[in-house]
Amino acid sequence: MADTHRPGVLVTRPAGQAQALGDALRAAGFTPLYLPTLAIEAADPAAAVAALRAALPCELAIFISANAVQHALPVIAAAGGLPSGCPVAAVGPASARALAAAGFADALTPDARFDSEGLLALPELNQAAGRRVVIFRGQGGRTLLADTLAARGADVRSVVCYRRVAAGDPAQLKAWLETHAIAALTATSRASLDGLLTLAGPAAAQLKSLPLAVLSAALADHARQAGFNGPLLSAREASDAGLVTVVRALLGSPTHPR
C-alpha cells in the first residue's frame, strides 16, 4: 500500500543526477521513487573535437543543458579552447551554474522560459545574422534552436558531445503501478519522459493518467502530444525547488512532512 502521509513521487533523472531532487522532495514530505529512464554517455570524443575545431572561431557558444556543459568541457579543452571573449549562452540556471563553475561567467540565460524558445527570445540571439554559432548538444533531440538561428542568418554548427541510452527497470515500474505507490510523476527532459513510456509498455495508459510535473512549457506540450491526460503543470523556475513547488500544487502538502 502507498503511504498516504508521504506520497510517492517518481524521479526519472539519470543515476547520479537524481539525488538533489529526491532530497528536496523528501524534505517537502514526499517519498522519492527513483527510476532512471535513461543514462547519459559521452558521444564519440574524436568526432566532437573534430566538429568543434571545424567550427572555430565562433562568435557565440550555446549549451543546451547541464549535461552538455559537462560533456563539452573536455571537448573544448582538446580543441584548444573557445576564442577569448566568446560569449556563452545557457538554456537555464543549472547550465549557467555549471558554466560558471568551469570558469565561463556571465552566461546569457532566459529570464523565464528555460528552453529553446526562451533562448531564442533573447535579444542577443535575435541579432544572429552573419555570426558563427556553436551549439553543444546531445544526440537527437529538438532542432528548433539550430533551425531558427539558421533562418535568422547565423552560421550554425552543432557539436554532439553526449548521447542518451535507455535505462530503467520495467519490473519495478510495474510493481509501483500495481500497488498505486506513485502519486505523481516528474520529468525533466523529453528523452526521460519518452523512456518512461517505453518502460511502462502496456501500462502506459495508466501512467498517462497520473499527475505530472515537468520542468518547462515545451516539455508540457510534448507530454500532451504523447498522450498524458492527467493533471499537468510546468515549473515556473527550472530547478529542483521549482519542481517541488509544482508537485505540491498537484498533490497538496503532505500531512506529515519532515
C-alpha positions as a Python dict, from the first residue, in 0.01 Angstrom:
ca = {
    (1, 'M'): (0, 0, 0),
    (2, 'A'): (113, 356, -72),
    (3, 'D'): (195, 581, 223),
    (4, 'T'): (-77, 845, 207),
    (5, 'H'): (116, 1060, 453),
    (6, 'R'): (425, 1068, 230),
    (7, 'P'): (301, 1032, -129),
    (8, 'G'): (539, 864, -371),
    (9, 'V'): (681, 1082, -648),
    (10, 'L'): (861, 920, -939),
    (11, 'V'): (1204, 1070, -1017),
    (12, 'T'): (1318, 984, -1369),
    (13, 'R'): (1652, 1165, -1385),
    (14, 'P'): (1964, 963, -1473),
    (15, 'A'): (2151, 794, -1191),
    (16, 'G'): (2395, 1038, -1037),
    (17, 'Q'): (2171, 1336, -1116),
    (18, 'A'): (1859, 1248, -917),
    (19, 'Q'): (1969, 1275, -554),
    (20, 'A'): (1922, 1651, -512),
    (21, 'L'): (1565, 1640, -642),
    (22, 'G'): (1492, 1335, -429),
    (23, 'D'): (1627, 1509, -120),
    (24, 'A'): (1415, 1816, -192),
    (25, 'L'): (1103, 1601, -234),
    (26, 'R'): (1176, 1414, 89),
    (27, 'A'): (1228, 1741, 278),
    (28, 'A'): (887, 1854, 149),
    (29, 'G'): (720, 1543, 286),
    (30, 'F'): (713, 1319, -22),
    (31, 'T'): (873, 980, -87),
    (32, 'P'): (1105, 989, -389),
    (33, 'L'): (1081, 678, -606),
    (34, 'Y'): (1395, 659, -816),
    (35, 'L'): (1360, 515, -1165),
    (36, 'P'): (1620, 647, -1413),
    (37, 'T'): (1470, 610, -1759),
    (38, 'L'): (1791, 694, -1943),
    (39, 'A'): (2164, 716, -1893),
    (40, 'I'): (2396, 986, -2023),
    (41, 'E'): (2717, 886, -2200),
    (42, 'A'): (2987, 1080, -2380),
    (43, 'A'): (2949, 1074, -2756),
    (44, 'D'): (3240, 991, -2986),
    (45, 'P'): (3507, 1229, -2847),
    (46, 'A'): (3718, 1235, -3163),
    (47, 'A'): (3417, 1331, -3374),
    (48, 'A'): (3314, 1600, -3125),
    (49, 'V'): (3662, 1753, -3115),
    (50, 'A'): (3683, 1748, -3496),
    (51, 'A'): (3342, 1915, -3525),
    (52, 'L'): (3441, 2189, -3281),
    (53, 'R'): (3777, 2254, -3447),
    (54, 'A'): (3597, 2289, -3782),
    (55, 'A'): (3356, 2538, -3621),
    (56, 'L'): (3620, 2763, -3466),
    (57, 'P'): (3649, 3053, -3438),
    (58, 'C'): (3293, 3106, -3321),
    (59, 'E'): (3116, 3418, -3202),
    (60, 'L'): (2866, 3253, -2968),
    (61, 'A'): (2861, 2917, -2789),
    (62, 'I'): (2531, 2774, -2668),
    (63, 'F'): (2495, 2490, -2417),
    (64, 'I'): (2153, 2327, -2425),
    (65, 'S'): (2173, 2151, -2086),
    (66, 'A'): (2391, 2088, -1784),
    (67, 'N'): (2479, 1755, -1948),
    (68, 'A'): (2602, 1950, -2250),
    (69, 'V'): (2827, 2158, -2026),
    (70, 'Q'): (2970, 1853, -1851),
    (71, 'H'): (3049, 1666, -2171),
    (72, 'A'): (3154, 1970, -2374),
    (73, 'L'): (3429, 2080, -2135),
    (74, 'P'): (3681, 1805, -2228),
    (75, 'V'): (3594, 1857, -2595),
    (76, 'I'): (3663, 2230, -2567),
    (77, 'A'): (3991, 2164, -2387),
    (78, 'A'): (4102, 1913, -2651),
    (79, 'A'): (4016, 2157, -2930),
    (80, 'G'): (4228, 2432, -2775),
    (81, 'G'): (3952, 2632, -2607),
    (82, 'L'): (3692, 2880, -2721),
    (83, 'P'): (3805, 3216, -2861),
    (84, 'S'): (3888, 3473, -2596),
    (85, 'G'): (3581, 3680, -2516),
    (86, 'C'): (3339, 3447, -2695),
    (87, 'P'): (3002, 3489, -2525),
    (88, 'V'): (2827, 3179, -2396),
    (89, 'A'): (2457, 3107, -2352),
    (90, 'A'): (2282, 2851, -2134),
    (91, 'V'): (1931, 2719, -2156),
    (92, 'G'): (1867, 2763, -1784),
    (93, 'P'): (2008, 2828, -1438),
    (94, 'A'): (2153, 2477, -1389),
    (95, 'S'): (2350, 2505, -1712),
    (96, 'A'): (2461, 2857, -1623),
    (97, 'R'): (2584, 2741, -1281),
    (98, 'A'): (2778, 2456, -1443),
    (99, 'L'): (2937, 2703, -1685),
    (100, 'A'): (3026, 2943, -1404),
    (101, 'A'): (3189, 2660, -1209),
    (102, 'A'): (3401, 2587, -1518),
    (103, 'G'): (3511, 2949, -1549),
    (104, 'F'): (3256, 3074, -1802),
    (105, 'A'): (3094, 3361, -1618),
    (106, 'D'): (2803, 3580, -1725),
    (107, 'A'): (2629, 3325, -1946),
    (108, 'L'): (2329, 3457, -2134),
    (109, 'T'): (2022, 3289, -1987),
    (110, 'P'): (1647, 3332, -2042),
    (111, 'D'): (1465, 3527, -1776),
    (112, 'A'): (1164, 3298, -1757),
    (113, 'R'): (1116, 3017, -2008),
    (114, 'F'): (1413, 2783, -1980),
    (115, 'D'): (1408, 2604, -2314),
    (116, 'S'): (1491, 2668, -2680),
    (117, 'E'): (1205, 2915, -2709),
    (118, 'G'): (1336, 3107, -2411),
    (119, 'L'): (1685, 3124, -2560),
    (120, 'L'): (1553, 3236, -2896),
    (121, 'A'): (1369, 3525, -2730),
    (122, 'L'): (1696, 3675, -2602),
    (123, 'P'): (1793, 3996, -2787),
    (124, 'E'): (2143, 3861, -2844),
    (125, 'L'): (2005, 3562, -3034),
    (126, 'N'): (1777, 3783, -3240),
    (127, 'Q'): (2091, 3952, -3371),
    (128, 'A'): (2244, 3633, -3510),
    (129, 'A'): (2278, 3722, -3879),
    (130, 'G'): (2630, 3667, -4004),
    (131, 'R'): (2754, 3519, -3675),
    (132, 'R'): (2902, 3172, -3634),
    (133, 'V'): (2720, 2995, -3353),
    (134, 'V'): (2826, 2666, -3197),
    (135, 'I'): (2561, 2460, -3019),
    (136, 'F'): (2683, 2195, -2775),
    (137, 'R'): (2410, 1934, -2759),
    (138, 'G'): (2318, 1569, -2725),
    (139, 'Q'): (2249, 1321, -2999),
    (140, 'G'): (1895, 1352, -3130),
    (141, 'G'): (1651, 1590, -2965),
    (142, 'R'): (1489, 1908, -3091),
    (143, 'T'): (1632, 2108, -3380),
    (144, 'L'): (1426, 2423, -3322),
    (145, 'L'): (1719, 2624, -3186),
    (146, 'A'): (1956, 2545, -3474),
    (147, 'D'): (1686, 2577, -3739),
    (148, 'T'): (1564, 2914, -3613),
    (149, 'L'): (1912, 3062, -3576),
    (150, 'A'): (1996, 2946, -3929),
    (151, 'A'): (1677, 3109, -4055),
    (152, 'R'): (1792, 3431, -3886),
    (153, 'G'): (2113, 3420, -4088),
    (154, 'A'): (2353, 3259, -3843),
    (155, 'D'): (2619, 3009, -3946),
    (156, 'V'): (2518, 2731, -3708),
    (157, 'R'): (2749, 2443, -3617),
    (158, 'S'): (2640, 2163, -3385),
    (159, 'V'): (2880, 1968, -3167),
    (160, 'V'): (2727, 1645, -3038),
    (161, 'C'): (2905, 1574, -2711),
    (162, 'Y'): (2677, 1327, -2535),
    (163, 'R'): (2411, 1070, -2605),
    (164, 'R'): (2118, 923, -2417),
    (165, 'V'): (2076, 548, -2379),
    (166, 'A'): (1778, 358, -2243),
    (167, 'A'): (1782, 260, -1877),
    (168, 'G'): (1538, 163, -1605),
    (169, 'D'): (1369, -140, -1452),
    (170, 'P'): (1029, -216, -1608),
    (171, 'A'): (951, -471, -1336),
    (172, 'Q'): (994, -206, -1066),
    (173, 'L'): (768, 38, -1250),
    (174, 'K'): (506, -235, -1298),
    (175, 'A'): (513, -314, -926),
    (176, 'W'): (472, 50, -826),
    (177, 'L'): (182, 95, -1067),
    (178, 'E'): (7, -221, -947),
    (179, 'T'): (32, -111, -583),
    (180, 'H'): (-60, 252, -662),
    (181, 'A'): (262, 365, -498),
    (182, 'I'): (310, 651, -746),
    (183, 'A'): (107, 961, -664),
    (184, 'A'): (280, 1183, -921),
    (185, 'L'): (547, 1177, -1188),
    (186, 'T'): (832, 1417, -1258),
    (187, 'A'): (1015, 1461, -1588),
    (188, 'T'): (1298, 1696, -1673),
    (189, 'S'): (1353, 1616, -2041),
    (190, 'R'): (1171, 1482, -2344),
    (191, 'A'): (1404, 1181, -2353),
    (192, 'S'): (1333, 1089, -1990),
    (193, 'L'): (958, 1111, -2050),
    (194, 'D'): (974, 906, -2368),
    (195, 'G'): (1191, 650, -2188),
    (196, 'L'): (931, 626, -1913),
    (197, 'L'): (658, 543, -2163),
    (198, 'T'): (878, 278, -2318),
    (199, 'L'): (938, 120, -1977),
    (200, 'A'): (566, 125, -1900),
    (201, 'G'): (475, -81, -2205),
    (202, 'P'): (112, -199, -2178),
    (203, 'A'): (68, 6, -1859),
    (204, 'A'): (133, 333, -2042),
    (205, 'A'): (-235, 429, -2031),
    (206, 'Q'): (-239, 410, -1651),
    (207, 'L'): (85, 607, -1635),
    (208, 'K'): (-52, 883, -1860),
    (209, 'S'): (-341, 947, -1623),
    (210, 'L'): (-119, 1030, -1325),
    (211, 'P'): (-34, 1388, -1221),
    (212, 'L'): (281, 1503, -1397),
    (213, 'A'): (527, 1779, -1301),
    (214, 'V'): (764, 1892, -1575),
    (215, 'L'): (1048, 2139, -1598),
    (216, 'S'): (936, 2356, -1892),
    (217, 'A'): (640, 2463, -2102),
    (218, 'A'): (791, 2290, -2405),
    (219, 'L'): (808, 1964, -2211),
    (220, 'A'): (446, 2009, -2103),
    (221, 'D'): (349, 2045, -2470),
    (222, 'H'): (545, 1731, -2554),
    (223, 'A'): (372, 1540, -2273),
    (224, 'R'): (28, 1636, -2400),
    (225, 'Q'): (124, 1534, -2751),
    (226, 'A'): (245, 1200, -2612),
    (227, 'G'): (-100, 1141, -2462),
    (228, 'F'): (-63, 1240, -2097),
    (229, 'N'): (-415, 1334, -1998),
    (230, 'G'): (-392, 1374, -1621),
    (231, 'P'): (-319, 1690, -1423),
    (232, 'L'): (-8, 1850, -1570),
    (233, 'L'): (191, 2154, -1457),
    (234, 'S'): (524, 2303, -1564),
    (235, 'A'): (764, 2468, -1323),
    (236, 'R'): (795, 2845, -1331),
    (237, 'E'): (1154, 2805, -1215),
    (238, 'A'): (1370, 2540, -1388),
    (239, 'S'): (1514, 2398, -1067),
    (240, 'D'): (1456, 2127, -809),
    (241, 'A'): (1270, 2381, -595),
    (242, 'G'): (1053, 2470, -892),
    (243, 'L'): (960, 2105, -949),
    (244, 'V'): (881, 2053, -581),
    (245, 'T'): (654, 2357, -590),
    (246, 'V'): (468, 2205, -885),
    (247, 'V'): (437, 1868, -711),
    (248, 'R'): (287, 2047, -411),
    (249, 'A'): (41, 2224, -640),
    (250, 'L'): (-60, 1889, -791),
    (251, 'L'): (-84, 1684, -470),
    (252, 'G'): (-118, 1935, -188),
    (253, 'S'): (109, 1944, 114),
    (254, 'P'): (170, 1607, 282),
    (255, 'T'): (18, 1569, 626),
    (256, 'H'): (346, 1476, 792),
    (257, 'P'): (637, 1647, 610),
    (258, 'R'): (980, 1618, 763),
}
